[in-house]
């Protein structure tokens, strides 16, 4: 009997040791999954880019799960349609955080949609990843931008137009969104510094309203080139009317900041071929990293699918977030940001790194020419990534902040007269009220790229 009790005691001890060893893993295995919210416009005029971005996010999360998840937990996601409505984006973000307990949200394309979500995510301490054009002009520490700022896209695009197209007279076309207002202000300042002309500019609604007036102003302006930040379905009407007005790529080339490979199947090739795109990523890029990425995306979602800049950017943005979570051993925003600011990787387009001050991506820059088959050929590229700069050098910090506050409060760009950029001395003063949708002028520097540590 004594022997029996001894054996039983040893067995119990062994089970105790085994339990101590295996129990933490078992507990991790039954822990609640990490919930991610994906909010995109799957209906309305902004749904053009949404499907590719959403698929890229799903692919990144599936790959994270296939590699074992994060912190020993599986990652799940919930998708909500933002319906091309900023208010709906804000409501979706709140629902995901309060009801679904999402620890991170990805989505949005315009400044208005992003701002509606950050009004919710920042107070809640939840990270937002945004791949759209970011206007800058403020310091934000509660979200992660993987899209371009004006100094990373619009400014080098203007320099390329001057050097390669020999352009001297610029027309600016944008959407009625703060990000376009910012692009126009920065480009006007840049052109003024270069001694060149902004001969006209105009804005269209997200639904394409105002395109006729904009194209009429463009044709009358005599512009050498158009820099366009028009987003979404409005591009279809813009290119259609531009072509009908005889504004061909040979006569008046359009350099688009918001058209990508995923948009082109919905735009007639005879109207877009020959025009240009300024972006960090092009699907046609060579290199092993990009080839593998394109193969994985097409294998998952179909061989006819195309990948544009926002799609690639948001995919790598999710991967950078996952790396930061593993390093921080937490999804808590206060612990995560410090680790996120140190991340970098060698992506399909080149080195992507996170700026430690702005929590926004250093981005490559290249110009591509649209082909008739819906792909884009690279025609020029910068040899290194550009650091994000929130406040371009043309004005003081307080002047940019004042402009941003005005745009948000009046919902208008306040262009000013004759297309001239406001000087820095106007920092504190009021600007002129929003003008008509499009105008024509009566007559009417290059951004250096900084170095950044190599990808880890």
Tab-separated table of C-alpha atoms in Angstrom:
chain	number	residue	atom	x	y	z
A	1	UNK	CA	0.000	0.000	0.000
A	2	UNK	CA	2.867	2.306	0.902
A	3	UNK	CA	4.390	1.611	-2.512
A	4	UNK	CA	1.114	2.434	-4.185
A	5	UNK	CA	0.867	5.785	-2.418
A	6	UNK	CA	4.447	6.562	-3.409
A	7	UNK	CA	3.729	5.853	-7.042
A	8	UNK	CA	0.581	7.968	-6.842
A	9	UNK	CA	2.523	10.838	-5.286
A	10	UNK	CA	5.171	10.696	-8.005
A	11	UNK	CA	2.458	10.637	-10.684
A	12	UNK	CA	0.745	13.631	-9.137
A	13	UNK	CA	4.021	15.497	-8.987
A	14	UNK	CA	4.686	14.653	-12.623
A	15	UNK	CA	1.280	15.880	-13.643
A	16	UNK	CA	1.889	19.062	-11.677
A	17	UNK	CA	5.159	19.699	-13.477
A	18	UNK	CA	3.554	18.920	-16.842
A	19	UNK	CA	0.639	21.189	-16.005
A	20	UNK	CA	2.965	24.004	-15.077
A	21	UNK	CA	4.738	23.530	-18.396
A	22	UNK	CA	1.746	23.097	-20.713
A	23	UNK	CA	-0.973	25.141	-18.959
A	24	UNK	CA	0.201	28.590	-20.113
A	25	UNK	CA	0.132	27.389	-23.723
A	26	UNK	CA	-3.312	25.876	-23.235
A	27	UNK	CA	-4.558	29.116	-21.721
A	28	UNK	CA	-3.127	31.091	-24.623
A	29	UNK	CA	-4.830	28.704	-27.010
A	30	UNK	CA	-8.269	29.513	-25.594
A	31	UNK	CA	-7.712	33.239	-25.094
A	32	UNK	CA	-10.059	35.534	-26.989
A	33	UNK	CA	-8.772	36.452	-30.442
A	34	UNK	CA	-7.348	39.861	-31.289
A	35	UNK	CA	-10.081	41.778	-33.137
A	36	UNK	CA	-9.291	44.150	-36.001
A	37	UNK	CA	-11.814	46.473	-37.655
A	38	UNK	CA	-11.680	47.059	-41.419
A	39	UNK	CA	-13.712	50.086	-42.558
A	40	UNK	CA	-13.901	50.939	-46.261
A	41	UNK	CA	-16.369	52.406	-48.727
A	42	UNK	CA	-17.865	49.334	-50.344
A	43	UNK	CA	-20.636	51.453	-51.825
A	44	UNK	CA	-20.832	54.993	-53.157
A	45	UNK	CA	-18.304	57.003	-55.210
A	46	UNK	CA	-15.283	56.079	-53.072
A	47	UNK	CA	-15.573	52.328	-53.509
A	48	UNK	CA	-13.088	52.326	-56.427
A	49	UNK	CA	-9.987	51.709	-54.316
A	50	UNK	CA	-11.715	49.988	-51.410
A	51	UNK	CA	-11.828	46.434	-52.723
A	52	UNK	CA	-8.089	46.184	-53.319
A	53	UNK	CA	-7.219	47.747	-49.974
A	54	UNK	CA	-9.637	45.506	-48.127
A	55	UNK	CA	-8.305	42.384	-49.835
A	56	UNK	CA	-4.722	43.381	-49.045
A	57	UNK	CA	-5.597	43.777	-45.373
A	58	UNK	CA	-7.290	40.384	-45.300
A	59	UNK	CA	-4.266	38.805	-47.007
A	60	UNK	CA	-1.888	40.333	-44.474
A	61	UNK	CA	-4.030	39.144	-41.540
A	62	UNK	CA	-4.386	35.655	-43.003
A	63	UNK	CA	-0.608	35.449	-43.352
A	64	UNK	CA	-0.176	36.612	-39.761
A	65	UNK	CA	-2.501	33.821	-38.574
A	66	UNK	CA	-0.731	31.259	-40.765
A	67	UNK	CA	2.514	32.226	-39.035
A	68	UNK	CA	1.009	31.576	-35.586
A	69	UNK	CA	-1.017	34.718	-34.905
A	70	UNK	CA	0.082	37.422	-32.505
A	71	UNK	CA	1.038	37.004	-28.857
A	72	UNK	CA	-0.125	33.409	-29.053
A	73	UNK	CA	-3.607	34.495	-30.128
A	74	UNK	CA	-5.524	34.246	-33.371
A	75	UNK	CA	-6.401	37.459	-35.209
A	76	UNK	CA	-9.973	37.988	-36.428
A	77	UNK	CA	-11.485	40.912	-38.280
A	78	UNK	CA	-14.823	42.549	-38.878
A	79	UNK	CA	-15.606	44.475	-42.079
A	80	UNK	CA	-17.952	47.488	-42.141
A	81	UNK	CA	-19.019	49.546	-45.168
A	82	UNK	CA	-18.244	53.238	-44.693
A	83	UNK	CA	-20.633	54.051	-47.593
A	84	UNK	CA	-18.428	56.940	-48.827
A	85	UNK	CA	-19.778	58.968	-45.886
A	86	UNK	CA	-17.402	60.383	-43.227
A	87	UNK	CA	-20.115	60.248	-40.571
A	88	UNK	CA	-20.612	56.539	-41.273
A	89	UNK	CA	-16.863	55.969	-40.895
A	90	UNK	CA	-17.023	57.582	-37.461
A	91	UNK	CA	-20.028	55.486	-36.432
A	92	UNK	CA	-18.344	52.324	-37.696
A	93	UNK	CA	-15.189	53.044	-35.699
A	94	UNK	CA	-17.213	53.596	-32.526
A	95	UNK	CA	-19.206	50.396	-33.040
A	96	UNK	CA	-16.062	48.349	-33.641
A	97	UNK	CA	-14.387	49.665	-30.513
A	98	UNK	CA	-17.336	49.614	-28.131
A	99	UNK	CA	-19.180	46.501	-29.299
A	100	UNK	CA	-16.537	44.346	-30.970
A	101	UNK	CA	-13.593	45.384	-28.757
A	102	UNK	CA	-11.360	46.045	-31.766
A	103	UNK	CA	-7.780	46.900	-30.781
A	104	UNK	CA	-6.906	48.381	-34.157
A	105	UNK	CA	-8.829	49.794	-37.145
A	106	UNK	CA	-7.727	50.014	-40.769
A	107	UNK	CA	-9.476	52.058	-43.411
A	108	UNK	CA	-10.529	55.275	-45.034
A	109	UNK	CA	-9.307	57.015	-48.174
A	110	UNK	CA	-10.114	60.717	-47.766
A	111	UNK	CA	-9.120	63.175	-45.064
A	112	UNK	CA	-12.732	63.582	-43.962
A	113	UNK	CA	-13.171	59.829	-43.447
A	114	UNK	CA	-9.888	59.579	-41.560
A	115	UNK	CA	-10.715	62.541	-39.306
A	116	UNK	CA	-14.128	61.080	-38.464
A	117	UNK	CA	-12.420	57.891	-37.292
A	118	UNK	CA	-9.551	59.507	-35.388
A	119	UNK	CA	-12.116	61.557	-33.452
A	120	UNK	CA	-13.162	58.171	-32.063
A	121	UNK	CA	-9.981	56.079	-32.082
A	122	UNK	CA	-7.585	58.537	-30.436
A	123	UNK	CA	-9.689	59.160	-27.285
A	124	UNK	CA	-10.297	55.391	-27.072
A	125	UNK	CA	-6.565	54.607	-27.301
A	126	UNK	CA	-7.025	52.468	-30.429
A	127	UNK	CA	-4.624	52.651	-33.375
A	128	UNK	CA	-5.892	53.602	-36.842
A	129	UNK	CA	-3.971	52.692	-40.024
A	130	UNK	CA	-4.789	55.012	-42.931
A	131	UNK	CA	-3.452	54.590	-46.489
A	132	UNK	CA	-4.948	57.684	-48.105
A	133	UNK	CA	-3.250	60.973	-48.915
A	134	UNK	CA	-2.448	62.799	-45.648
A	135	UNK	CA	-2.405	66.586	-45.678
A	136	UNK	CA	-0.085	66.931	-42.671
A	137	UNK	CA	-0.073	70.379	-41.025
A	138	UNK	CA	-0.621	68.908	-37.573
A	139	UNK	CA	1.141	66.639	-35.093
A	140	UNK	CA	-0.772	63.422	-34.477
A	141	UNK	CA	0.453	60.543	-32.337
A	142	UNK	CA	-2.589	58.306	-32.280
A	143	UNK	CA	-2.657	56.885	-35.797
A	144	UNK	CA	-0.315	55.400	-38.386
A	145	UNK	CA	-0.191	56.915	-41.882
A	146	UNK	CA	1.083	54.729	-44.719
A	147	UNK	CA	-0.115	57.056	-47.486
A	148	UNK	CA	1.840	60.064	-48.813
A	149	UNK	CA	2.105	63.621	-47.534
A	150	UNK	CA	2.405	66.507	-50.041
A	151	UNK	CA	6.201	66.605	-49.657
A	152	UNK	CA	6.399	62.903	-50.558
A	153	UNK	CA	4.188	62.991	-53.647
A	154	UNK	CA	2.873	66.351	-54.876
A	155	UNK	CA	6.132	68.284	-54.526
A	156	UNK	CA	8.382	65.751	-56.290
A	157	UNK	CA	5.663	65.359	-58.949
A	158	UNK	CA	5.853	69.096	-59.649
A	159	UNK	CA	9.657	68.943	-59.833
A	160	UNK	CA	9.397	66.065	-62.317
A	161	UNK	CA	6.907	68.030	-64.437
A	162	UNK	CA	9.321	70.965	-64.556
A	163	UNK	CA	12.367	68.856	-65.410
A	164	UNK	CA	10.871	66.199	-67.678
A	165	UNK	CA	7.801	67.850	-69.228
A	166	UNK	CA	9.329	71.338	-69.222
A	167	UNK	CA	6.054	72.577	-67.730
A	168	UNK	CA	5.787	76.216	-66.691
A	169	UNK	CA	2.029	76.732	-66.359
A	170	UNK	CA	0.183	74.441	-63.951
A	171	UNK	CA	-3.510	73.753	-63.419
A	172	UNK	CA	-4.492	72.075	-60.136
A	173	UNK	CA	-7.539	69.783	-59.970
A	174	UNK	CA	-8.751	68.254	-56.726
A	175	UNK	CA	-11.613	66.842	-54.699
A	176	UNK	CA	-13.509	68.872	-52.144
A	177	UNK	CA	-11.508	67.382	-49.309
A	178	UNK	CA	-8.917	68.817	-46.931
A	179	UNK	CA	-6.162	66.655	-48.421
A	180	UNK	CA	-6.693	68.252	-51.860
A	181	UNK	CA	-6.841	71.737	-50.351
A	182	UNK	CA	-3.474	71.052	-48.748
A	183	UNK	CA	-1.951	69.739	-51.979
A	184	UNK	CA	-3.056	72.882	-53.807
A	185	UNK	CA	-1.693	75.212	-51.131
A	186	UNK	CA	1.676	73.447	-51.050
A	187	UNK	CA	1.989	73.289	-54.843
A	188	UNK	CA	1.031	76.951	-55.229
A	189	UNK	CA	3.754	77.851	-52.744
A	190	UNK	CA	6.257	75.623	-54.517
A	191	UNK	CA	5.461	77.101	-57.927
A	192	UNK	CA	5.716	80.626	-56.576
A	193	UNK	CA	9.134	79.823	-55.119
A	194	UNK	CA	10.195	78.452	-58.514
A	195	UNK	CA	8.922	81.504	-60.354
A	196	UNK	CA	6.283	79.458	-62.193
A	197	UNK	CA	2.548	79.957	-62.675
A	198	UNK	CA	-0.564	78.418	-61.217
A	199	UNK	CA	-2.878	79.376	-64.084
A	200	UNK	CA	-5.996	77.879	-62.534
A	201	UNK	CA	-7.434	75.376	-60.115
A	202	UNK	CA	-10.706	73.790	-59.195
A	203	UNK	CA	-12.391	71.202	-56.998
A	204	UNK	CA	-15.075	68.634	-57.718
A	205	UNK	CA	-17.410	66.825	-55.388
A	206	UNK	CA	-16.727	63.244	-54.381
A	207	UNK	CA	-19.719	62.385	-56.575
A	208	UNK	CA	-18.171	64.165	-59.557
A	209	UNK	CA	-20.280	67.320	-59.357
A	210	UNK	CA	-18.557	70.355	-60.844
A	211	UNK	CA	-16.501	68.438	-63.428
A	212	UNK	CA	-17.904	70.411	-66.383
A	213	UNK	CA	-16.904	73.742	-64.850
A	214	UNK	CA	-13.472	72.441	-63.909
A	215	UNK	CA	-12.694	71.154	-67.419
A	216	UNK	CA	-13.931	74.402	-68.978
A	217	UNK	CA	-11.596	76.349	-66.705
A	218	UNK	CA	-8.754	73.973	-67.510
A	219	UNK	CA	-9.208	74.321	-71.265
A	220	UNK	CA	-9.304	78.103	-71.075
A	221	UNK	CA	-6.275	78.293	-68.757
A	222	UNK	CA	-3.694	77.288	-71.357
A	223	UNK	CA	-1.961	75.053	-68.807
A	224	UNK	CA	1.061	72.988	-69.769
A	225	UNK	CA	0.179	70.256	-67.265
A	226	UNK	CA	-2.476	69.264	-64.724
A	227	UNK	CA	-1.649	68.020	-61.235
A	228	UNK	CA	-4.756	66.139	-60.079
A	229	UNK	CA	-5.686	64.924	-56.616
A	230	UNK	CA	-9.242	63.998	-57.647
A	231	UNK	CA	-10.346	60.863	-55.803
A	232	UNK	CA	-12.787	58.061	-56.558
A	233	UNK	CA	-15.443	57.824	-59.258
A	234	UNK	CA	-15.128	61.539	-60.079
A	235	UNK	CA	-12.070	60.628	-62.153
A	236	UNK	CA	-14.271	58.902	-64.738
A	237	UNK	CA	-16.116	62.123	-65.533
A	238	UNK	CA	-12.952	64.185	-65.351
A	239	UNK	CA	-11.011	62.135	-67.896
A	240	UNK	CA	-14.051	61.723	-70.145
A	241	UNK	CA	-14.694	65.454	-70.369
A	242	UNK	CA	-11.008	66.302	-70.647
A	243	UNK	CA	-10.690	63.960	-73.627
A	244	UNK	CA	-13.849	65.398	-75.221
A	245	UNK	CA	-12.372	68.894	-74.797
A	246	UNK	CA	-9.272	67.846	-76.738
A	247	UNK	CA	-6.981	67.874	-73.701
A	248	UNK	CA	-4.811	64.973	-74.827
A	249	UNK	CA	-1.715	63.635	-73.034
A	250	UNK	CA	0.433	65.190	-75.766
A	251	UNK	CA	-1.193	68.612	-75.355
A	252	UNK	CA	-2.082	68.776	-71.659
A	253	UNK	CA	-0.791	65.769	-69.697
A	254	UNK	CA	-2.506	64.950	-66.410
A	255	UNK	CA	-0.330	63.794	-63.517
A	256	UNK	CA	-2.661	62.038	-61.064
A	257	UNK	CA	-1.920	61.608	-57.381
A	258	UNK	CA	-4.979	59.432	-56.728
A	259	UNK	CA	-5.318	57.073	-59.675
A	260	UNK	CA	-3.830	53.608	-59.371
A	261	UNK	CA	-3.921	50.254	-61.153
A	262	UNK	CA	-7.084	49.202	-59.322
A	263	UNK	CA	-8.935	52.251	-60.673
A	264	UNK	CA	-7.974	51.846	-64.319
A	265	UNK	CA	-10.340	48.962	-65.252
A	266	UNK	CA	-13.219	51.340	-64.541
A	267	UNK	CA	-11.757	54.135	-66.683
A	268	UNK	CA	-11.778	53.905	-70.504
A	269	UNK	CA	-8.225	53.238	-71.660
A	270	UNK	CA	-8.529	55.584	-74.636
A	271	UNK	CA	-9.082	58.465	-72.204
A	272	UNK	CA	-6.363	57.642	-69.664
A	273	UNK	CA	-3.552	56.036	-71.704
A	274	UNK	CA	-0.573	58.357	-72.039
A	275	UNK	CA	-1.329	60.339	-68.895
A	276	UNK	CA	0.819	59.948	-65.775
A	277	UNK	CA	0.566	58.700	-62.204
A	278	UNK	CA	2.754	59.797	-59.281
A	279	UNK	CA	2.981	57.063	-56.654
A	280	UNK	CA	5.301	55.117	-54.416
A	281	UNK	CA	4.274	51.713	-55.771
A	282	UNK	CA	3.506	50.329	-59.236
A	283	UNK	CA	2.475	46.730	-59.849
A	284	UNK	CA	4.810	46.478	-62.845
A	285	UNK	CA	7.909	47.005	-60.690
A	286	UNK	CA	10.579	44.343	-60.898
A	287	UNK	CA	12.293	42.709	-57.965
A	288	UNK	CA	11.751	39.446	-56.137
A	289	UNK	CA	9.849	40.986	-53.219
A	290	UNK	CA	7.253	42.569	-55.490
A	291	UNK	CA	6.958	39.473	-57.692
A	292	UNK	CA	6.160	37.300	-54.663
A	293	UNK	CA	3.672	39.832	-53.308
A	294	UNK	CA	1.814	40.072	-56.635
A	295	UNK	CA	1.742	36.272	-56.956
A	296	UNK	CA	0.297	35.820	-53.452
A	297	UNK	CA	-2.339	38.490	-54.006
A	298	UNK	CA	-3.451	37.084	-57.365
A	299	UNK	CA	-3.425	33.497	-56.080
A	300	UNK	CA	-5.757	34.543	-53.266
A	301	UNK	CA	-8.097	36.938	-55.070
A	302	UNK	CA	-7.852	36.144	-58.797
A	303	UNK	CA	-5.382	36.432	-61.625
A	304	UNK	CA	-7.198	39.388	-63.164
A	305	UNK	CA	-6.820	41.545	-60.058
A	306	UNK	CA	-4.515	44.560	-60.073
A	307	UNK	CA	-2.579	46.178	-57.234
A	308	UNK	CA	-2.149	49.917	-56.765
A	309	UNK	CA	-0.289	52.071	-54.285
A	310	UNK	CA	-2.917	52.194	-51.482
A	311	UNK	CA	-3.360	48.412	-51.748
A	312	UNK	CA	0.352	47.680	-51.360
A	313	UNK	CA	0.818	50.391	-48.728
A	314	UNK	CA	-1.915	49.154	-46.431
A	315	UNK	CA	-0.703	45.535	-46.756
A	316	UNK	CA	2.755	46.526	-45.537
A	317	UNK	CA	1.240	48.826	-42.933
A	318	UNK	CA	-0.556	45.879	-41.307
A	319	UNK	CA	2.675	43.857	-41.393
A	320	UNK	CA	4.594	46.690	-39.694
A	321	UNK	CA	1.891	46.910	-37.018
A	322	UNK	CA	2.161	43.158	-36.381
A	323	UNK	CA	5.926	43.432	-35.935
A	324	UNK	CA	5.451	46.231	-33.436
A	325	UNK	CA	2.877	44.196	-31.487
A	326	UNK	CA	5.288	41.275	-31.188
A	327	UNK	CA	8.110	43.529	-30.010
A	328	UNK	CA	5.918	45.421	-27.539
A	329	UNK	CA	4.223	42.169	-26.437
A	330	UNK	CA	1.055	44.223	-26.320
A	331	UNK	CA	-1.659	45.766	-28.505
A	332	UNK	CA	-2.007	48.692	-26.090
A	333	UNK	CA	-1.492	51.941	-27.995
A	334	UNK	CA	0.647	53.622	-25.338
A	335	UNK	CA	3.127	50.738	-25.452
A	336	UNK	CA	2.823	50.129	-29.179
A	337	UNK	CA	3.739	53.523	-30.644
A	338	UNK	CA	7.337	53.514	-29.458
A	339	UNK	CA	7.928	50.117	-31.081
A	340	UNK	CA	5.994	51.067	-34.225
A	341	UNK	CA	8.191	54.128	-34.720
A	342	UNK	CA	11.262	51.881	-35.074
A	343	UNK	CA	9.888	49.552	-37.758
A	344	UNK	CA	11.108	49.214	-41.343
A	345	UNK	CA	11.012	46.544	-44.039
A	346	UNK	CA	12.065	45.889	-47.605
A	347	UNK	CA	8.767	45.961	-49.489
A	348	UNK	CA	7.841	45.501	-53.120
A	349	UNK	CA	8.382	49.188	-53.837
A	350	UNK	CA	11.574	49.566	-51.808
A	351	UNK	CA	12.382	50.418	-48.211
A	352	UNK	CA	9.386	51.417	-46.092
A	353	UNK	CA	10.244	52.794	-42.685
A	354	UNK	CA	8.195	54.482	-39.970
A	355	UNK	CA	9.192	58.003	-39.001
A	356	UNK	CA	9.818	58.138	-35.276
A	357	UNK	CA	8.416	61.672	-34.931
A	358	UNK	CA	5.329	61.590	-37.138
A	359	UNK	CA	4.444	57.850	-37.025
A	360	UNK	CA	4.055	58.002	-40.784
A	361	UNK	CA	5.840	56.041	-43.483
A	362	UNK	CA	8.958	57.103	-45.350
A	363	UNK	CA	7.935	56.508	-48.949
A	364	UNK	CA	9.564	55.893	-52.332
A	365	UNK	CA	8.542	58.152	-55.215
A	366	UNK	CA	8.167	57.325	-58.879
A	367	UNK	CA	6.264	58.483	-61.933
A	368	UNK	CA	4.482	56.025	-64.215
A	369	UNK	CA	2.818	56.332	-67.604
A	370	UNK	CA	-0.581	54.705	-68.062
A	371	UNK	CA	-0.760	51.968	-70.700
A	372	UNK	CA	-3.789	50.908	-72.704
A	373	UNK	CA	-3.887	47.521	-70.969
A	374	UNK	CA	-4.478	49.115	-67.560
A	375	UNK	CA	-0.936	48.762	-66.267
A	376	UNK	CA	1.500	51.589	-65.542
A	377	UNK	CA	5.108	51.740	-66.741
A	378	UNK	CA	7.661	53.432	-64.531
A	379	UNK	CA	9.293	56.338	-66.358
A	380	UNK	CA	11.199	57.925	-63.474
A	381	UNK	CA	12.018	57.094	-59.855
A	382	UNK	CA	13.823	58.672	-56.939
A	383	UNK	CA	16.650	56.483	-55.685
A	384	UNK	CA	15.691	56.668	-52.011
A	385	UNK	CA	12.648	57.057	-49.776
A	386	UNK	CA	11.386	60.479	-48.721
A	387	UNK	CA	10.825	61.355	-45.096
A	388	UNK	CA	7.311	62.633	-44.254
A	389	UNK	CA	7.255	66.370	-43.402
A	390	UNK	CA	4.117	67.676	-41.742
A	391	UNK	CA	4.923	71.350	-42.250
A	392	UNK	CA	6.433	72.229	-45.670
A	393	UNK	CA	9.109	74.918	-45.556
A	394	UNK	CA	7.092	77.568	-47.396
A	395	UNK	CA	5.140	78.723	-44.325
A	396	UNK	CA	5.466	78.726	-40.578
A	397	UNK	CA	4.025	75.956	-38.442
A	398	UNK	CA	1.401	78.333	-37.063
A	399	UNK	CA	0.412	79.404	-40.591
A	400	UNK	CA	-0.166	75.804	-41.715
A	401	UNK	CA	-2.105	75.001	-38.561
A	402	UNK	CA	-4.274	78.070	-39.079
A	403	UNK	CA	-5.036	77.051	-42.647
A	404	UNK	CA	-5.914	73.510	-41.613
A	405	UNK	CA	-8.303	74.781	-38.938
A	406	UNK	CA	-9.943	77.080	-41.485
A	407	UNK	CA	-10.400	74.341	-44.071
A	408	UNK	CA	-12.029	72.108	-41.490
A	409	UNK	CA	-14.321	74.798	-40.127
A	410	UNK	CA	-15.442	76.326	-43.443
A	411	UNK	CA	-15.284	73.215	-45.644
A	412	UNK	CA	-13.634	75.374	-48.298
A	413	UNK	CA	-10.110	75.956	-49.570
A	414	UNK	CA	-9.937	79.751	-49.430
A	415	UNK	CA	-7.844	79.914	-52.573
A	416	UNK	CA	-7.242	83.668	-52.615
A	417	UNK	CA	-6.956	85.951	-55.622
A	418	UNK	CA	-5.150	85.254	-58.871
A	419	UNK	CA	-3.804	81.974	-57.624
A	420	UNK	CA	-0.967	83.449	-55.626
A	421	UNK	CA	0.031	81.627	-52.478
A	422	UNK	CA	-0.432	83.436	-49.212
A	423	UNK	CA	2.913	84.532	-47.765
A	424	UNK	CA	3.995	83.293	-44.343
A	425	UNK	CA	3.166	86.714	-42.885
A	426	UNK	CA	-0.536	85.874	-43.226
A	427	UNK	CA	-0.177	83.208	-40.529
A	428	UNK	CA	-2.653	84.593	-38.079
A	429	UNK	CA	-4.947	86.561	-40.355
A	430	UNK	CA	-8.175	85.448	-41.989
A	431	UNK	CA	-8.066	84.274	-45.570
A	432	UNK	CA	-10.503	85.120	-48.310
A	433	UNK	CA	-13.776	83.176	-48.418
A	434	UNK	CA	-14.032	80.101	-50.608
A	435	UNK	CA	-14.165	81.177	-54.273
A	436	UNK	CA	-16.258	79.646	-57.046
A	437	UNK	CA	-15.547	76.006	-57.759
A	438	UNK	CA	-13.047	76.726	-60.543
A	439	UNK	CA	-11.117	79.827	-61.532
A	440	UNK	CA	-8.576	80.975	-64.081
A	441	UNK	CA	-5.654	83.246	-63.418
A	442	UNK	CA	-6.023	86.589	-65.245
A	443	UNK	CA	-2.468	86.230	-66.377
A	444	UNK	CA	-1.506	84.363	-64.147
A	445	UNK	CA	12.130	73.512	-55.153
A	446	UNK	CA	12.836	70.652	-55.228
A	447	UNK	CA	12.267	68.641	-51.990
A	448	UNK	CA	15.398	66.860	-50.898
A	449	UNK	CA	15.058	63.287	-49.679
A	450	UNK	CA	16.638	62.414	-46.359
A	451	UNK	CA	18.469	59.250	-45.484
A	452	UNK	CA	16.946	56.614	-43.223
A	453	UNK	CA	18.340	53.422	-41.674
A	454	UNK	CA	18.016	50.325	-43.818
A	455	UNK	CA	15.170	47.876	-43.282
A	456	UNK	CA	15.634	45.428	-40.470
